[in-house]
CSV table of N, CA and C in Angstrom, one decimal:
chain,number,residue,atom,x,y,z
A,25,MET,N,231.4,-71.6,95.5
A,25,MET,CA,231.2,-70.6,94.5
A,25,MET,C,229.9,-70.9,93.7
A,26,THR,N,229.1,-69.8,93.6
A,26,THR,CA,227.8,-70.0,92.9
A,26,THR,C,228.0,-69.9,91.4
A,27,ARG,N,227.4,-70.8,90.7
A,27,ARG,CA,227.5,-70.9,89.2
A,27,ARG,C,226.1,-70.7,88.7
A,28,ARG,N,225.9,-69.7,87.8
A,28,ARG,CA,224.6,-69.4,87.3
A,28,ARG,C,224.5,-70.0,85.9
A,29,VAL,N,223.3,-70.6,85.6
A,29,VAL,CA,223.0,-71.2,84.3
A,29,VAL,C,221.6,-70.7,83.9
A,30,LYS,N,221.5,-70.1,82.7
A,30,LYS,CA,220.3,-69.6,82.1
A,30,LYS,C,219.8,-70.5,81.0
A,31,ILE,N,218.6,-71.0,81.1
A,31,ILE,CA,218.1,-71.9,80.0
A,31,ILE,C,216.7,-71.3,79.5
A,32,LYS,N,216.5,-71.6,78.3
A,32,LYS,CA,215.2,-71.2,77.6
A,32,LYS,C,214.2,-72.3,78.0
A,33,VAL,N,213.2,-71.8,78.8
A,33,VAL,CA,212.1,-72.7,79.2
A,33,VAL,C,210.9,-71.8,79.5
A,34,ARG,N,209.8,-72.3,78.9
A,34,ARG,CA,208.5,-71.5,79.1
A,34,ARG,C,207.7,-72.1,80.3
A,35,PRO,N,206.8,-71.4,80.9
A,35,PRO,CA,206.0,-71.9,82.0
A,35,PRO,C,205.3,-73.2,81.5
A,36,GLN,N,205.1,-74.2,82.4
A,36,GLN,CA,204.5,-75.5,82.1
A,36,GLN,C,205.3,-76.4,81.2
A,37,GLN,N,206.5,-76.0,80.9
A,37,GLN,CA,207.4,-76.8,80.1
A,37,GLN,C,208.3,-77.5,81.1
A,38,SER,N,208.6,-78.8,80.8
A,38,SER,CA,209.5,-79.5,81.7
A,38,SER,C,211.0,-79.2,81.5
A,39,ILE,N,211.7,-79.3,82.6
A,39,ILE,CA,213.2,-79.1,82.6
A,39,ILE,C,213.8,-80.4,82.9
A,40,THR,N,214.9,-80.7,82.2
A,40,THR,CA,215.6,-82.0,82.4
A,40,THR,C,216.7,-81.7,83.5
A,41,PHE,N,216.7,-82.5,84.5
A,41,PHE,CA,217.7,-82.5,85.6
A,41,PHE,C,218.4,-83.8,85.6
A,42,PRO,N,219.7,-83.8,86.0
A,42,PRO,CA,220.4,-85.0,86.1
A,42,PRO,C,219.9,-85.8,87.3
A,43,GLY,N,220.1,-87.1,87.3
A,43,GLY,CA,219.6,-88.0,88.3
A,43,GLY,C,220.4,-88.0,89.6
A,44,ILE,N,221.1,-86.9,89.9
A,44,ILE,CA,221.9,-86.8,91.1
A,44,ILE,C,221.4,-85.7,92.0
A,45,CYS,N,221.7,-85.8,93.3
A,45,CYS,CA,221.3,-84.8,94.3
A,45,CYS,C,221.9,-83.4,94.0
A,46,VAL,N,221.1,-82.4,94.1
A,46,VAL,CA,221.6,-81.1,93.8
A,46,VAL,C,222.6,-80.6,94.8
A,47,HIS,N,222.6,-81.2,96.0
A,47,HIS,CA,223.4,-80.8,97.1
A,47,HIS,C,224.7,-81.7,97.2
A,48,CYS,N,224.6,-83.0,97.2
A,48,CYS,CA,225.7,-83.8,97.4
A,48,CYS,C,226.1,-84.8,96.3
A,49,SER,N,225.4,-84.7,95.2
A,49,SER,CA,225.7,-85.5,94.0
A,49,SER,C,225.5,-87.0,94.1
A,50,GLN,N,224.7,-87.5,95.1
A,50,GLN,CA,224.4,-88.9,95.3
A,50,GLN,C,223.2,-89.2,94.4
A,51,PRO,N,222.8,-90.5,94.1
A,51,PRO,CA,221.6,-90.8,93.4
A,51,PRO,C,220.4,-90.2,94.0
A,52,ALA,N,219.5,-89.6,93.2
A,52,ALA,CA,218.4,-88.8,93.8
A,52,ALA,C,217.0,-89.3,93.4
A,53,PRO,N,216.4,-90.1,94.3
A,53,PRO,CA,215.1,-90.6,94.0
A,53,PRO,C,214.0,-89.6,94.4
A,54,GLU,N,214.3,-88.6,95.2
A,54,GLU,CA,213.3,-87.6,95.7
A,54,GLU,C,213.5,-86.3,95.1
A,55,THR,N,212.6,-85.3,95.5
A,55,THR,CA,212.6,-84.0,94.9
A,55,THR,C,212.4,-82.9,96.0
A,56,MET,N,212.9,-81.7,95.7
A,56,MET,CA,212.7,-80.6,96.5
A,56,MET,C,212.1,-79.5,95.6
A,57,THR,N,211.1,-78.8,96.1
A,57,THR,CA,210.4,-77.8,95.2
A,57,THR,C,211.0,-76.4,95.5
A,58,LEU,N,211.5,-75.8,94.4
A,58,LEU,CA,212.0,-74.4,94.5
A,58,LEU,C,210.8,-73.5,94.2
A,59,ARG,N,210.7,-72.4,94.9
A,59,ARG,CA,209.6,-71.5,94.7
A,59,ARG,C,210.2,-70.1,94.6
A,60,GLN,N,209.9,-69.4,93.5
A,60,GLN,CA,210.3,-68.0,93.3
A,60,GLN,C,209.1,-67.2,92.8
A,61,ARG,N,208.9,-66.1,93.5
A,61,ARG,CA,207.8,-65.2,93.2
A,61,ARG,C,208.3,-63.9,92.5
A,62,TYR,N,207.6,-63.5,91.5
A,62,TYR,CA,207.9,-62.2,90.8
A,62,TYR,C,206.6,-61.6,90.5
A,63,GLY,N,206.2,-60.6,91.3
A,63,GLY,CA,204.9,-59.9,91.2
A,63,GLY,C,203.8,-60.9,91.6
A,64,ARG,N,202.9,-61.1,90.7
A,64,ARG,CA,201.8,-62.0,90.9
A,64,ARG,C,202.1,-63.4,90.4
A,65,ILE,N,203.2,-63.6,89.8
A,65,ILE,CA,203.6,-64.9,89.2
A,65,ILE,C,204.5,-65.7,90.1
A,66,THR,N,204.2,-66.9,90.3
A,66,THR,CA,205.1,-67.8,91.1
A,66,THR,C,205.6,-69.0,90.2
A,67,ARG,N,206.9,-69.2,90.2
A,67,ARG,CA,207.5,-70.3,89.5
A,67,ARG,C,207.8,-71.4,90.5
A,68,LEU,N,207.3,-72.6,90.2
A,68,LEU,CA,207.6,-73.8,91.0
A,68,LEU,C,208.4,-74.8,90.2
A,69,ILE,N,209.5,-75.3,90.7
A,69,ILE,CA,210.3,-76.2,89.9
A,69,ILE,C,210.8,-77.3,90.9
A,70,ASP,N,210.7,-78.6,90.6
A,70,ASP,CA,211.1,-79.7,91.4
A,70,ASP,C,212.5,-80.0,91.0
A,71,VAL,N,213.5,-80.0,91.9
A,71,VAL,CA,214.9,-80.4,91.7
A,71,VAL,C,215.2,-81.7,92.4
A,72,PRO,N,216.1,-82.6,91.9
A,72,PRO,CA,216.3,-83.9,92.5
A,72,PRO,C,217.1,-83.7,93.8
A,73,LEU,N,216.8,-84.7,94.7
A,73,LEU,CA,217.4,-84.7,96.0
A,73,LEU,C,217.5,-86.2,96.5
A,74,CYS,N,218.7,-86.5,97.1
A,74,CYS,CA,218.9,-87.8,97.6
A,74,CYS,C,218.0,-88.1,98.9
A,75,SER,N,217.9,-89.3,99.3
A,75,SER,CA,217.1,-89.6,100.5
A,75,SER,C,217.7,-89.0,101.7
A,76,ARG,N,219.0,-89.0,101.9
A,76,ARG,CA,219.6,-88.4,103.1
A,76,ARG,C,219.3,-86.9,103.2
A,77,CYS,N,219.5,-86.2,102.1
A,77,CYS,CA,219.2,-84.8,102.1
A,77,CYS,C,217.7,-84.5,102.3
A,78,ALA,N,216.9,-85.3,101.7
A,78,ALA,CA,215.4,-85.2,101.9
A,78,ALA,C,215.1,-85.4,103.4
A,79,GLY,N,215.7,-86.3,104.0
A,79,GLY,CA,215.5,-86.6,105.5
A,79,GLY,C,216.0,-85.4,106.3
A,80,GLU,N,217.1,-84.8,105.9
A,80,GLU,CA,217.6,-83.6,106.6
A,80,GLU,C,216.7,-82.4,106.5
A,81,LEU,N,216.0,-82.3,105.4
A,81,LEU,CA,215.0,-81.2,105.2
A,81,LEU,C,213.8,-81.4,106.1
A,82,GLN,N,213.5,-82.7,106.5
A,82,GLN,CA,212.4,-82.9,107.4
A,82,GLN,C,212.7,-82.7,108.8
A,83,ARG,N,214.0,-82.8,109.2
A,83,ARG,CA,214.4,-82.6,110.6
A,83,ARG,C,214.2,-81.1,111.0
A,84,ARG,N,213.9,-80.9,112.2
A,84,ARG,CA,213.7,-79.5,112.7
A,84,ARG,C,214.6,-79.3,114.0
A,85,SER,N,215.1,-78.1,114.1
A,85,SER,CA,215.9,-77.8,115.3
A,85,SER,C,215.0,-77.5,116.4
A,86,ALA,N,215.5,-77.4,117.6
A,86,ALA,CA,214.7,-77.1,118.8
A,86,ALA,C,214.1,-75.7,118.7
A,87,ASP,N,214.9,-74.8,118.1
A,87,ASP,CA,214.4,-73.4,118.0
A,87,ASP,C,213.3,-73.3,116.9
A,88,GLU,N,213.5,-74.1,115.9
A,88,GLU,CA,212.4,-74.2,114.8
A,88,GLU,C,211.1,-74.7,115.4
A,89,GLU,N,211.2,-75.8,116.2
A,89,GLU,CA,210.0,-76.3,116.8
A,89,GLU,C,209.3,-75.3,117.8
A,90,ARG,N,210.2,-74.7,118.6
A,90,ARG,CA,209.7,-73.7,119.5
A,90,ARG,C,209.0,-72.5,118.8
A,91,LEU,N,209.6,-72.0,117.8
A,91,LEU,CA,209.0,-70.9,117.0
A,91,LEU,C,207.7,-71.3,116.3
A,92,GLN,N,207.7,-72.5,115.8
A,92,GLN,CA,206.5,-73.0,115.2
A,92,GLN,C,205.3,-73.1,116.1
A,93,LYS,N,205.6,-73.6,117.3
A,93,LYS,CA,204.6,-73.7,118.3
A,93,LYS,C,204.1,-72.4,118.8
A,94,ILE,N,205.1,-71.4,119.0
A,94,ILE,CA,204.7,-70.1,119.4
A,94,ILE,C,203.8,-69.4,118.3
A,95,SER,N,204.2,-69.7,117.0
A,95,SER,CA,203.4,-69.1,115.9
A,95,SER,C,202.0,-69.6,115.9
A,96,TRP,N,201.8,-70.9,116.2
A,96,TRP,CA,200.4,-71.5,116.3
A,96,TRP,C,199.7,-70.8,117.5
A,97,LEU,N,200.3,-70.7,118.6
A,97,LEU,CA,199.7,-70.1,119.8
A,97,LEU,C,199.3,-68.6,119.5
A,98,VAL,N,200.2,-67.9,119.0
A,98,VAL,CA,199.9,-66.5,118.6
A,98,VAL,C,198.8,-66.4,117.6
A,99,SER,N,198.8,-67.2,116.6
A,99,SER,CA,197.8,-67.3,115.6
A,99,SER,C,196.4,-67.6,116.2
A,100,GLY,N,196.4,-68.5,117.1
A,100,GLY,CA,195.1,-68.9,117.8
A,100,GLY,C,194.6,-67.8,118.6
A,101,VAL,N,195.4,-67.1,119.4
A,101,VAL,CA,195.0,-66.0,120.2
A,101,VAL,C,194.5,-64.9,119.4
A,102,LEU,N,195.3,-64.5,118.3
A,102,LEU,CA,194.9,-63.4,117.4
A,102,LEU,C,193.5,-63.7,116.7
A,103,PHE,N,193.3,-65.0,116.4
A,103,PHE,CA,192.1,-65.3,115.7
A,103,PHE,C,190.9,-65.1,116.7
A,104,LEU,N,191.0,-65.6,117.9
A,104,LEU,CA,190.0,-65.4,118.9
A,104,LEU,C,189.7,-63.9,119.3
A,105,LEU,N,190.8,-63.2,119.4
A,105,LEU,CA,190.7,-61.8,119.7
A,105,LEU,C,190.0,-61.0,118.5
A,106,GLY,N,190.5,-61.3,117.3
A,106,GLY,CA,189.9,-60.7,116.2
A,106,GLY,C,188.4,-61.0,116.0
A,107,LEU,N,188.1,-62.2,116.3
A,107,LEU,CA,186.7,-62.7,116.2
A,107,LEU,C,185.8,-62.0,117.2
A,108,ALA,N,186.3,-61.9,118.5
A,108,ALA,CA,185.5,-61.3,119.6
A,108,ALA,C,185.4,-59.8,119.4
A,109,ILE,N,186.5,-59.1,119.1
A,109,ILE,CA,186.5,-57.7,118.9
A,109,ILE,C,185.6,-57.3,117.7
A,110,THR,N,185.7,-58.0,116.6
A,110,THR,CA,184.9,-57.7,115.5
A,110,THR,C,183.4,-57.9,115.7
A,111,LEU,N,183.1,-59.0,116.4
A,111,LEU,CA,181.7,-59.2,116.8
A,111,LEU,C,181.1,-58.1,117.7
A,112,LEU,N,182.0,-57.6,118.6
A,112,LEU,CA,181.5,-56.6,119.5
A,112,LEU,C,181.4,-55.2,118.8
A,113,LEU,N,182.3,-54.9,117.8
A,113,LEU,CA,182.4,-53.6,117.2
A,113,LEU,C,181.5,-53.4,116.0
A,114,THR,N,181.0,-54.5,115.4
A,114,THR,CA,180.2,-54.4,114.2
A,114,THR,C,178.8,-54.0,114.7
A,115,PRO,N,178.1,-53.2,113.9
A,115,PRO,CA,176.7,-52.7,114.3
A,115,PRO,C,175.8,-53.9,114.5
A,116,ALA,N,175.0,-53.7,115.5
A,116,ALA,CA,174.0,-54.8,115.8
A,116,ALA,C,172.9,-54.8,114.8
A,117,ALA,N,172.7,-53.8,114.0
A,117,ALA,CA,171.7,-53.7,113.0
A,117,ALA,C,172.0,-54.8,111.9
A,118,LEU,N,173.2,-55.2,111.7
A,118,LEU,CA,173.6,-56.2,110.7
A,118,LEU,C,173.1,-57.6,111.3
A,119,SER,N,172.8,-58.5,110.4
A,119,SER,CA,172.4,-59.8,110.9
A,119,SER,C,173.6,-60.5,111.5
A,120,PHE,N,173.3,-61.4,112.4
A,120,PHE,CA,174.4,-62.1,113.1
A,120,PHE,C,175.3,-62.9,112.1
A,121,GLY,N,174.7,-63.5,111.1
A,121,GLY,CA,175.4,-64.2,110.1
A,121,GLY,C,176.5,-63.4,109.4
A,122,LEU,N,176.1,-62.2,109.0
A,122,LEU,CA,177.0,-61.2,108.3
A,122,LEU,C,178.1,-60.8,109.3
A,123,ARG,N,177.7,-60.5,110.5
A,123,ARG,CA,178.7,-60.1,111.5
A,123,ARG,C,179.7,-61.2,111.8
A,124,LEU,N,179.2,-62.4,111.8
A,124,LEU,CA,180.1,-63.6,112.0
A,124,LEU,C,181.0,-63.8,110.8
A,125,LEU,N,180.5,-63.6,109.6
A,125,LEU,CA,181.3,-63.7,108.4
A,125,LEU,C,182.4,-62.7,108.4
A,126,ILE,N,182.1,-61.4,108.8
A,126,ILE,CA,183.1,-60.4,108.8
A,126,ILE,C,184.1,-60.7,109.9
A,127,ALA,N,183.7,-61.2,111.1
A,127,ALA,CA,184.6,-61.5,112.1
A,127,ALA,C,185.5,-62.7,111.7
A,128,LEU,N,185.0,-63.7,111.0
A,128,LEU,CA,185.8,-64.8,110.6
A,128,LEU,C,186.9,-64.3,109.6
A,129,LEU,N,186.5,-63.4,108.7
A,129,LEU,CA,187.5,-62.9,107.7
A,129,LEU,C,188.6,-62.1,108.5
A,130,VAL,N,188.2,-61.3,109.4
A,130,VAL,CA,189.2,-60.5,110.2
A,130,VAL,C,190.1,-61.5,110.9
A,131,GLY,N,189.5,-62.5,111.6
A,131,GLY,CA,190.3,-63.5,112.3
A,131,GLY,C,191.3,-64.3,111.4
A,132,GLY,N,190.8,-64.7,110.2
A,132,GLY,CA,191.6,-65.4,109.3
A,132,GLY,C,192.7,-64.5,108.7
A,133,GLY,N,192.5,-63.2,108.5
A,133,GLY,CA,193.5,-62.3,108.1
A,133,GLY,C,194.6,-62.1,109.1
A,134,LEU,N,194.2,-62.1,110.4
A,134,LEU,CA,195.2,-62.0,111.5
A,134,LEU,C,196.0,-63.2,111.6
A,135,VAL,N,195.4,-64.4,111.4
A,135,VAL,CA,196.2,-65.7,111.4
A,135,VAL,C,197.2,-65.7,110.3
A,136,ALA,N,196.7,-65.3,109.1
A,136,ALA,CA,197.6,-65.3,108.0
A,136,ALA,C,198.8,-64.4,108.2
A,137,ALA,N,198.5,-63.2,108.7
A,137,ALA,CA,199.6,-62.2,109.0
A,137,ALA,C,200.6,-62.7,110.0
A,138,ALA,N,200.1,-63.4,111.1
A,138,ALA,CA,200.9,-63.9,112.1
A,138,ALA,C,201.8,-65.0,111.6
A,139,LEU,N,201.2,-65.9,110.8
A,139,LEU,CA,202.0,-67.0,110.3
A,139,LEU,C,203.1,-66.5,109.3
A,140,TRP,N,202.7,-65.5,108.5
A,140,TRP,CA,203.6,-64.9,107.5
A,140,TRP,C,204.8,-64.2,108.3
A,141,GLY,N,204.4,-63.6,109.4
A,141,GLY,CA,205.5,-62.9,110.1
A,141,GLY,C,206.5,-63.9,110.8
A,142,PHE,N,206.1,-65.0,111.1
A,142,PHE,CA,206.9,-66.0,111.7
A,142,PHE,C,207.7,-66.8,110.7
A,143,ARG,N,207.4,-66.7,109.4
A,143,ARG,CA,208.0,-67.5,108.4
A,143,ARG,C,209.5,-67.4,108.3
A,144,LYS,N,210.0,-66.1,108.3
A,144,LYS,CA,211.5,-65.9,108.2
A,144,LYS,C,212.2,-66.3,109.5
A,145,PRO,N,211.7,-66.0,110.7
A,145,PRO,CA,212.5,-66.4,111.9
A,145,PRO,C,212.5,-67.9,112.0
A,146,ILE,N,211.5,-68.6,111.6
A,146,ILE,CA,211.5,-70.1,111.6
A,146,ILE,C,212.5,-70.6,110.6
A,147,ALA,N,212.6,-70.1,109.4
A,147,ALA,CA,213.6,-70.5,108.4
A,147,ALA,C,215.0,-70.2,108.9
A,148,ALA,N,215.2,-69.1,109.6
A,148,ALA,CA,216.6,-68.7,110.1
A,148,ALA,C,217.0,-69.6,111.3
A,149,ALA,N,216.0,-70.2,112.0
A,149,ALA,CA,216.4,-71.1,113.1
A,149,ALA,C,216.6,-72.6,112.7
A,150,ALA,N,216.6,-72.8,111.4
A,150,ALA,CA,216.8,-74.2,110.9
A,150,ALA,C,218.3,-74.6,111.1
A,151,LEU,N,218.5,-75.9,111.1
A,151,LEU,CA,219.8,-76.5,111.3
A,151,LEU,C,220.7,-76.1,110.1
A,152,PRO,N,222.0,-75.9,110.4
A,152,PRO,CA,222.9,-75.5,109.3
A,152,PRO,C,222.9,-76.5,108.1
A,153,GLU,N,222.8,-77.8,108.3
A,153,GLU,CA,222.7,-78.7,107.2
A,153,GLU,C,221.5,-78.5,106.3
A,154,LYS,N,220.4,-78.2,107.0
A,154,LYS,CA,219.1,-77.9,106.3
A,154,LYS,C,219.2,-76.6,105.5
A,155,GLN,N,219.9,-75.6,106.0
A,155,GLN,CA,220.0,-74.3,105.3
A,155,GLN,C,221.0,-74.5,104.1
A,156,ALA,N,222.0,-75.4,104.3
A,156,ALA,CA,222.9,-75.6,103.2
A,156,ALA,C,222.2,-76.3,102.0
A,157,ILE,N,221.4,-77.3,102.3
A,157,ILE,CA,220.6,-78.0,101.3
A,157,ILE,C,219.7,-77.0,100.6
A,158,ARG,N,219.0,-76.2,101.3
A,158,ARG,CA,218.1,-75.2,100.7
A,158,ARG,C,218.8,-74.2,99.8
A,159,GLU,N,220.1,-73.9,100.2
A,159,GLU,CA,220.8,-72.9,99.4
A,159,GLU,C,221.7,-73.5,98.3
A,160,ALA,N,221.6,-74.8,98.1
A,160,ALA,CA,222.4,-75.5,97.1
A,160,ALA,C,221.9,-75.1,95.7
A,161,VAL,N,220.7,-74.7,95.5
A,161,VAL,CA,220.1,-74.3,94.2
A,161,VAL,C,219.1,-73.2,94.5
A,162,ALA,N,219.0,-72.3,93.6
A,162,ALA,CA,217.9,-71.3,93.7
A,162,ALA,C,217.6,-70.8,92.3
A,163,ILE,N,216.3,-70.3,92.2
A,163,ILE,CA,215.9,-69.7,90.9
A,163,ILE,C,216.3,-68.2,91.0
A,164,ASP,N,217.3,-67.9,90.3
A,164,ASP,CA,217.9,-66.5,90.3
A,164,ASP,C,216.9,-65.5,89.7
A,165,ALA,N,216.4,-65.8,88.6
A,165,ALA,CA,215.5,-65.0,87.8
A,165,ALA,C,214.7,-65.8,86.9
A,166,PHE,N,213.5,-65.3,86.5
A,166,PHE,CA,212.7,-66.0,85.4
A,166,PHE,C,211.9,-65.0,84.7
A,167,SER,N,211.5,-65.4,83.5
A,167,SER,CA,210.6,-64.6,82.7
A,167,SER,C,209.7,-65.6,81.9
A,168,TRP,N,209.0,-65.1,81.0
A,168,TRP,CA,208.0,-66.0,80.3
A,168,TRP,C,208.8,-66.9,79.3
A,169,ARG,N,210.1,-66.7,79.1
A,169,ARG,CA,210.8,-67.5,78.1
A,169,ARG,C,212.1,-68.1,78.7
A,170,ALA,N,212.6,-67.7,79.8
A,170,ALA,CA,213.8,-68.2,80.4
A,170,ALA,C,213.8,-68.3,81.9
A,171,THR,N,214.7,-69.1,82.4
A,171,THR,CA,214.9,-69.2,83.9
A,171,THR,C,216.4,-69.3,84.1
A,172,THR,N,216.8,-68.6,85.1
A,172,THR,CA,218.2,-68.6,85.5
A,172,THR,C,218.3,-69.3,86.9
A,173,PHE,N,219.2,-70.3,86.9
A,173,PHE,CA,219.4,-71.0,88.2
A,173,PHE,C,220.8,-70.6,88.7
A,174,ALA,N,220.9,-70.7,90.1
A,174,ALA,CA,222.2,-70.5,90.7
A,174,ALA,C,222.5,-71.8,91.5
A,175,PHE,N,223.6,-72.5,91.1
A,175,PHE,CA,224.0,-73.8,91.6
A,175,PHE,C,225.2,-73.6,92.5
A,176,GLU,N,225.3,-74.3,93.6
A,176,GLU,CA,226.5,-74.3,94.5
A,176,GLU,C,227.3,-75.5,94.1
A,177,ASN,N,226.7,-76.6,93.6
A,177,ASN,CA,227.4,-77.8,93.3
A,177,ASN,C,227.9,-77.8,91.8
A,178,ASP,N,229.2,-77.7,91.6
A,178,ASP,CA,229.7,-77.6,90.3
A,178,ASP,C,229.4,-78.8,89.4
A,179,LEU,N,229.5,-80.0,90.0
A,179,LEU,CA,229.3,-81.3,89.3
A,179,LEU,C,227.8,-81.3,88.8
A,180,PHE,N,226.9,-80.9,89.6
A,180,PHE,CA,225.5,-80.8,89.2
A,180,PHE,C,225.3,-79.8,88.1
A,181,ALA,N,225.9,-78.7,88.3
A,181,ALA,CA,225.8,-77.6,87.3
A,181,ALA,C,226.4,-78.1,85.9
A,182,ASP,N,227.5,-78.8,85.9
A,182,ASP,CA,228.1,-79.3,84.7
A,182,ASP,C,227.1,-80.3,84.0
A,183,ARG,N,226.6,-81.2,84.8
A,183,ARG,CA,225.7,-82.2,84.2
A,183,ARG,C,224.4,-81.6,83.7
A,184,PHE,N,223.9,-80.6,84.4
A,184,PHE,CA,222.7,-79.8,84.0
A,184,PHE,C,222.9,-79.1,82.7
A,185,THR,N,224.1,-78.5,82.5
A,185,THR,CA,224.4,-77.8,81.3
A,185,THR,C,224.5,-78.8,80.1
A,186,GLU,N,225.1,-80.0,80.4
A,186,GLU,CA,225.2,-81.0,79.4
A,186,GLU,C,223.8,-81.5,78.9
A,187,LEU,N,222.9,-81.7,79.9
A,187,LEU,CA,221.6,-82.2,79.5
A,187,LEU,C,220.7,-81.1,78.8
A,188,ASN,N,221.0,-79.9,79.1
A,188,ASN,CA,220.1,-78.8,78.5
A,188,ASN,C,220.9,-77.9,77.6
A,189,GLY,N,221.9,-78.5,76.9
A,189,GLY,CA,222.8,-77.8,76.0
A,189,GLY,C,222.0,-77.0,74.9
A,190,PRO,N,221.1,-77.6,74.2
A,190,PRO,CA,220.4,-76.8,73.2
A,190,PRO,C,219.5,-75.6,73.7
A,191,HIS,N,219.2,-75.7,75.0
A,191,HIS,CA,218.4,-74.6,75.6
A,191,HIS,C,219.1,-73.6,76.4
A,192,LEU,N,220.5,-73.7,76.4
A,192,LEU,CA,221.3,-72.7,77.2
A,192,LEU,C,221.2,-71.3,76.5
A,193,MET,N,221.3,-70.3,77.4
A,193,MET,CA,221.3,-68.9,76.9
A,193,MET,C,222.4,-68.2,77.6
A,194,GLU,N,222.8,-67.0,77.0
A,194,GLU,CA,223.8,-66.2,77.7
A,194,GLU,C,223.2,-65.5,78.9
A,195,ILE,N,224.1,-65.3,79.9
A,195,ILE,CA,223.6,-64.7,81.1
A,195,ILE,C,223.9,-63.2,81.0
């Protein structure tokens, strides 16, 4: 069951987290970065994670490895194709340096698009343990004055609300 907690916190202000893992409630020497984007603003928050869960986040499934390698191959091929086609199609009246710069920008844009397109399938191919750790906490919503978290672990949520009692807000 997901438990939502809203606290008053401004950007660049620190948040107090309990010293236990957000997933399994073991002592947590490491962190996992949560990232939530709203328009042009991205909120990054580090949450505590135990060593075992941090190790699980580093493991990759065979499908994840395969998709990552395919994404690199597709990105490389698209870069070379974009480079070659742009160099051929740009007017010869332009200097070679300018044509090369335009071709590099087109190739870089194609690489970024290919890697962005593979992002979700790679995440979906992750091991179930890794997905469970990633889904243990999320930034539900944020504004300039408040952030709402969604916790799966009730013990962690209880300790978090105890530590941040003065900053709690109604949801």
